[in-house]
Short mmCIF file of C-alpha atoms in Angstrom, two decimals:
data_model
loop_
_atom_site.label_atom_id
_atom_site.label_comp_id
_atom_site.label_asym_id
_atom_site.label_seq_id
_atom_site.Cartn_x
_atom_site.Cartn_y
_atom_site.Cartn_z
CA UNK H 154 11.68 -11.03 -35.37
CA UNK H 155 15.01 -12.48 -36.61
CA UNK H 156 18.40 -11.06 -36.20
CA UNK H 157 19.13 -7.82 -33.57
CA UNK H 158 20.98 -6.90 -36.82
CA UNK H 159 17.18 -6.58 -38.98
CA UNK H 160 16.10 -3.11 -38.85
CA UNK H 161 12.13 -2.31 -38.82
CA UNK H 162 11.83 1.14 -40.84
CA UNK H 163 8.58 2.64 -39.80
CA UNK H 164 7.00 4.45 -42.56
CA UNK H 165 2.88 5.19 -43.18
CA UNK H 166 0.48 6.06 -45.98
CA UNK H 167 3.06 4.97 -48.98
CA UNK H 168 1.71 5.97 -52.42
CA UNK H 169 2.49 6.50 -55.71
CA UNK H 170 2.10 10.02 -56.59
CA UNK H 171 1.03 8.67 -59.86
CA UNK H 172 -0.46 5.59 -59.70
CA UNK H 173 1.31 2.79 -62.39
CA UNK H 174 -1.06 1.31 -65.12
CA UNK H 175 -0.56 -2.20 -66.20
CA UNK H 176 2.33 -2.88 -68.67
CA UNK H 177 4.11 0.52 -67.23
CA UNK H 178 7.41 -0.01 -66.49
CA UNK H 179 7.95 3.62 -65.02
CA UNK H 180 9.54 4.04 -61.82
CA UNK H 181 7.22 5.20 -59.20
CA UNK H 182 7.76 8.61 -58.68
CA UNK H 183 8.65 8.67 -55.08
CA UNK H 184 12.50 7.00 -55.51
CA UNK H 185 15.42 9.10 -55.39
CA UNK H 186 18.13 6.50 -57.01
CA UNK H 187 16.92 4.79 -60.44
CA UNK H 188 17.06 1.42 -61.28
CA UNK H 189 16.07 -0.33 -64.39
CA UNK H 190 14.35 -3.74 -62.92
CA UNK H 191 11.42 -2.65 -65.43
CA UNK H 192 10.52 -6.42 -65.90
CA UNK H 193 10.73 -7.01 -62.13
CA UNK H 194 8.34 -3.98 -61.45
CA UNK H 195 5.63 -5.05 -64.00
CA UNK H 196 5.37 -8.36 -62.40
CA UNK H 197 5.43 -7.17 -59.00
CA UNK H 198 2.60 -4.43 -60.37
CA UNK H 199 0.26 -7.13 -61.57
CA UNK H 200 1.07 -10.56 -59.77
CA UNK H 201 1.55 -9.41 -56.20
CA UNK H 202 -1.56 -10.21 -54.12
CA UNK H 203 -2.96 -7.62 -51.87
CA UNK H 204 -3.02 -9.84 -49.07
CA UNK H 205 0.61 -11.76 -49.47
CA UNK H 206 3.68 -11.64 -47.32
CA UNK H 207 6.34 -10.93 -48.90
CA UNK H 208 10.29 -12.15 -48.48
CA UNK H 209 12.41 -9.95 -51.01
CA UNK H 210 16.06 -11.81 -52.23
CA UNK H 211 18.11 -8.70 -53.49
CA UNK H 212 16.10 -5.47 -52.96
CA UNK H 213 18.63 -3.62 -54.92
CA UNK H 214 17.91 0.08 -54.99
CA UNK H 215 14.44 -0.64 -53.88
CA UNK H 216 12.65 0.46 -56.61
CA UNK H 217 10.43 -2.91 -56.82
CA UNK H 218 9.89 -3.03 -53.52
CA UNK H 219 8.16 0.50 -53.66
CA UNK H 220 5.86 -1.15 -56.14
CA UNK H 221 5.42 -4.11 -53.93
CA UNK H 222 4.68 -1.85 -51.20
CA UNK H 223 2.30 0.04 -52.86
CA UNK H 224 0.54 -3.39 -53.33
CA UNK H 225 -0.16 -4.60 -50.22
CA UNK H 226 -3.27 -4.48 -47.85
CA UNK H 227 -0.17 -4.64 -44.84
CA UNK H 228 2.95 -3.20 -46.13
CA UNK H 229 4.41 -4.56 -42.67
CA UNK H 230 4.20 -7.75 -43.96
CA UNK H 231 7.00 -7.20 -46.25
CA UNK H 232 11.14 -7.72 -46.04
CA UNK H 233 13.54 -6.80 -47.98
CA UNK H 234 17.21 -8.11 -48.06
CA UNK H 235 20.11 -6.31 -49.72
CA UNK H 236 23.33 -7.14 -48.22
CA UNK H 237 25.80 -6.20 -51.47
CA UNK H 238 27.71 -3.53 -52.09
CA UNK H 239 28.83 -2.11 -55.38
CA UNK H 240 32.34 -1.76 -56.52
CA UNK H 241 33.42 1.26 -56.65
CA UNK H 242 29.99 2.90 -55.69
CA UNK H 243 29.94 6.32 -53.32
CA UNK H 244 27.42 4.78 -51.42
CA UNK H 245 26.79 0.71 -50.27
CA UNK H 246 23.53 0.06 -52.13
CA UNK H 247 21.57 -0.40 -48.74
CA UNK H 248 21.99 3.18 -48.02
CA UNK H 249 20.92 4.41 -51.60
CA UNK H 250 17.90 1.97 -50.48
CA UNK H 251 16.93 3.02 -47.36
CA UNK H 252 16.88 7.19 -49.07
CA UNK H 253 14.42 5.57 -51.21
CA UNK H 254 12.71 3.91 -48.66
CA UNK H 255 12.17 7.15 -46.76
CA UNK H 256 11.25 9.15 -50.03
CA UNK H 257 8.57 6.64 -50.67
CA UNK H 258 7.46 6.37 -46.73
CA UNK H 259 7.81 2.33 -47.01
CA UNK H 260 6.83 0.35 -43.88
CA UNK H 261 9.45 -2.46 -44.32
CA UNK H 262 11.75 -4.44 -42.80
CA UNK H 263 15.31 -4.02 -44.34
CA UNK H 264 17.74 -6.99 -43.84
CA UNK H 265 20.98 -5.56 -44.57
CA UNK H 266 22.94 -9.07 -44.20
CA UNK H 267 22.72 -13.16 -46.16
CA UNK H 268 20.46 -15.24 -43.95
CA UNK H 269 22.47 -17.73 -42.15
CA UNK H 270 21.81 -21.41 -41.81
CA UNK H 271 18.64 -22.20 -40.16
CA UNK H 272 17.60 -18.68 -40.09
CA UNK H 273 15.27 -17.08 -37.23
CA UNK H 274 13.62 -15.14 -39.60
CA UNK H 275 10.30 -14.99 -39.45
CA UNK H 276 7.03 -12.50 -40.81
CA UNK H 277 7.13 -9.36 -38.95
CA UNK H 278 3.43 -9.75 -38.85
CA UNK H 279 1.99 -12.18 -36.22
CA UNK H 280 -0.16 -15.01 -37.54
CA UNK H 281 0.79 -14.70 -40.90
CA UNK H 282 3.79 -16.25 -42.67
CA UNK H 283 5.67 -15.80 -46.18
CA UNK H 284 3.80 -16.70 -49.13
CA UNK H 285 5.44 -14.51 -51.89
CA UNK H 286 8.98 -14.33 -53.28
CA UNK H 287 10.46 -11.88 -55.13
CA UNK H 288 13.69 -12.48 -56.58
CA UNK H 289 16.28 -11.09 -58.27
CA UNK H 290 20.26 -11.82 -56.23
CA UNK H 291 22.40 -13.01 -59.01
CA UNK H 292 21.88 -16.83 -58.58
CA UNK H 293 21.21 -16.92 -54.95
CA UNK H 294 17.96 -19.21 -54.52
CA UNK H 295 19.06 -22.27 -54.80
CA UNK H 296 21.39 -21.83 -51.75
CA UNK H 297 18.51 -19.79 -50.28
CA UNK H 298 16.23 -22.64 -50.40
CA UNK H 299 19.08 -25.03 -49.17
CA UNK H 300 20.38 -23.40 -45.59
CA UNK H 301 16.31 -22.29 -44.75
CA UNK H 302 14.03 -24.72 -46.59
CA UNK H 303 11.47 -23.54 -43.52
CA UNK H 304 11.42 -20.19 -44.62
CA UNK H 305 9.84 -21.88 -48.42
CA UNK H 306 6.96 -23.75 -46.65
CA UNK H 307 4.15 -21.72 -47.07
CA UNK H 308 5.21 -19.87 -50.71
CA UNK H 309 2.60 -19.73 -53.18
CA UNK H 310 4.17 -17.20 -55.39
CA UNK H 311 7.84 -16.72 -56.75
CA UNK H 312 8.50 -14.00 -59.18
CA UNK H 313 11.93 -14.22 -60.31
CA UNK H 314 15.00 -12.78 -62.84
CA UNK H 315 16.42 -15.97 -64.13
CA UNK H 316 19.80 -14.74 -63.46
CA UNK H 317 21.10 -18.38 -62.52
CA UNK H 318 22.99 -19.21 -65.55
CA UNK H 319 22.78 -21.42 -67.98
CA UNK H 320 22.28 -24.90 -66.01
CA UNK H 321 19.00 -23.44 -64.50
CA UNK H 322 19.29 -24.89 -61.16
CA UNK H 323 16.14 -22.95 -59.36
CA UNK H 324 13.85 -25.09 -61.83
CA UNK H 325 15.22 -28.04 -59.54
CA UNK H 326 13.93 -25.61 -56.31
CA UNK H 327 10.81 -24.79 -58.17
CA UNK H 328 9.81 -28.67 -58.93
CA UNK H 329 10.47 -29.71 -55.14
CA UNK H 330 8.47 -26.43 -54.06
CA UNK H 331 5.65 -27.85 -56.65
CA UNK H 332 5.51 -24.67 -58.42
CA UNK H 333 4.21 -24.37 -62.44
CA UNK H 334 5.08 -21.44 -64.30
CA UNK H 335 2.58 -19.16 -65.08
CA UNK H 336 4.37 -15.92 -66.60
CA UNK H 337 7.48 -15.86 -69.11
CA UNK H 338 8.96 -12.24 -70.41
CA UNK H 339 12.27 -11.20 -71.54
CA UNK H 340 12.80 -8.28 -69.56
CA UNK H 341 15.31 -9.20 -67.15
CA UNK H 342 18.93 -8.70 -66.70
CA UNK H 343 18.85 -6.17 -69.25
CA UNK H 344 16.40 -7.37 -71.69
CA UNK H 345 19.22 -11.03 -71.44
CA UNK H 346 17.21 -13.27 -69.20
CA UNK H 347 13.83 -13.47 -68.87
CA UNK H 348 11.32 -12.61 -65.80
CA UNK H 349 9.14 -15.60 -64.23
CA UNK H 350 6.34 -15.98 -62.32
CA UNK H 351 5.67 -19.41 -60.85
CA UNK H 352 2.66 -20.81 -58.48
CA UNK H 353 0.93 -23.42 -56.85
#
């Protein structure tokens, strides 16, 4: 699938040694490296379907894909991107996320690179393609959406931080994708912008 770049970490019987209860923000027990993201872990807690696919725009630390993961019927069908790297950090971030990704035994695919124009990425799960987004990449959907509009065909489901500034250009991506917003919080970027869920 995708790039020889895209690495597939095997992992098996992911749980939370504590299962989360609705409105907890809590990190799940299993990560190593903290993260705040509490807004982006509720909603991936209670909107993320059992049976989606997911595509993950800046996986961060990982700690809301470890929720997401602990979600799904096929935790295969799940990746993850996180190409950034933090100023002044010990570590890039995609190492602190793949420690957390072996603490929590995830069975994801970790794209440590931006998706280039017209993309070969694809599900790493036969048959079945993306339906779920989870965002949260300082701004980047809307050029996302624009070098891989293929990759948005099938998406049902975006939950996003609205960390694209003031102009709000992903409500332009989520009118063309024919998406209504169903969930609005202020728990994002810090308790600054708010968390979204949108669907079709």
């Amino acid at each position: 699938m995708g790039n020889s770049r895209d690495r597939k970490l095997h992992r098996s019987n992911f749980k939370f040694e504590t299962p989360l209860k609705e409105n907890h923000y809590e990190q799940p027990t299993c990560t190593i490296w903290k993260s705040e993201e509490y807004g982006e872990r509720w909603m991936a807690q209670n909107f993320t379907r059992p049976d989606a696919c997911v595509l993950e725009f800046g996986a961060g630390l990982g700690s809301v894909t470890a929720v997401v993961q602990e979600k799904l019927e096929d935790p295969a069908c799940h990746v993850a991107i996180e190409p950034g790297t933090t100023k002044g950090a010990e570590k890039n971030i995609v190492q602190y996320l793949d420690e957390n990704v072996t603490a929590c035994n995830m069975n994801t695919t970790i794209l440590n690179r931006t998706l280039e124009k017209n993309d070969d990425l694809t599900s790493p799960v036969p048959g079945k393609n993306f339906d779920t987004l989870i965002v949260d990449c300082e701004g980047c959907l809307t050029s996302e959406y624009k070098k891989n509009p293929h990759l948005f065909d099938h998406i049902t489901q975006v939950q996003v931080e609205r960390d694209d500034g003031k102009k709000k250009p992903y409500d332009e991506v989520f009118r063309e994708m024919n998406l209504k917003q169903v969930f609005r919080k202020k728990t994002g970027c810090g308790n600054t912008c708010f968390n979204e869920v949108w669907e079709k």
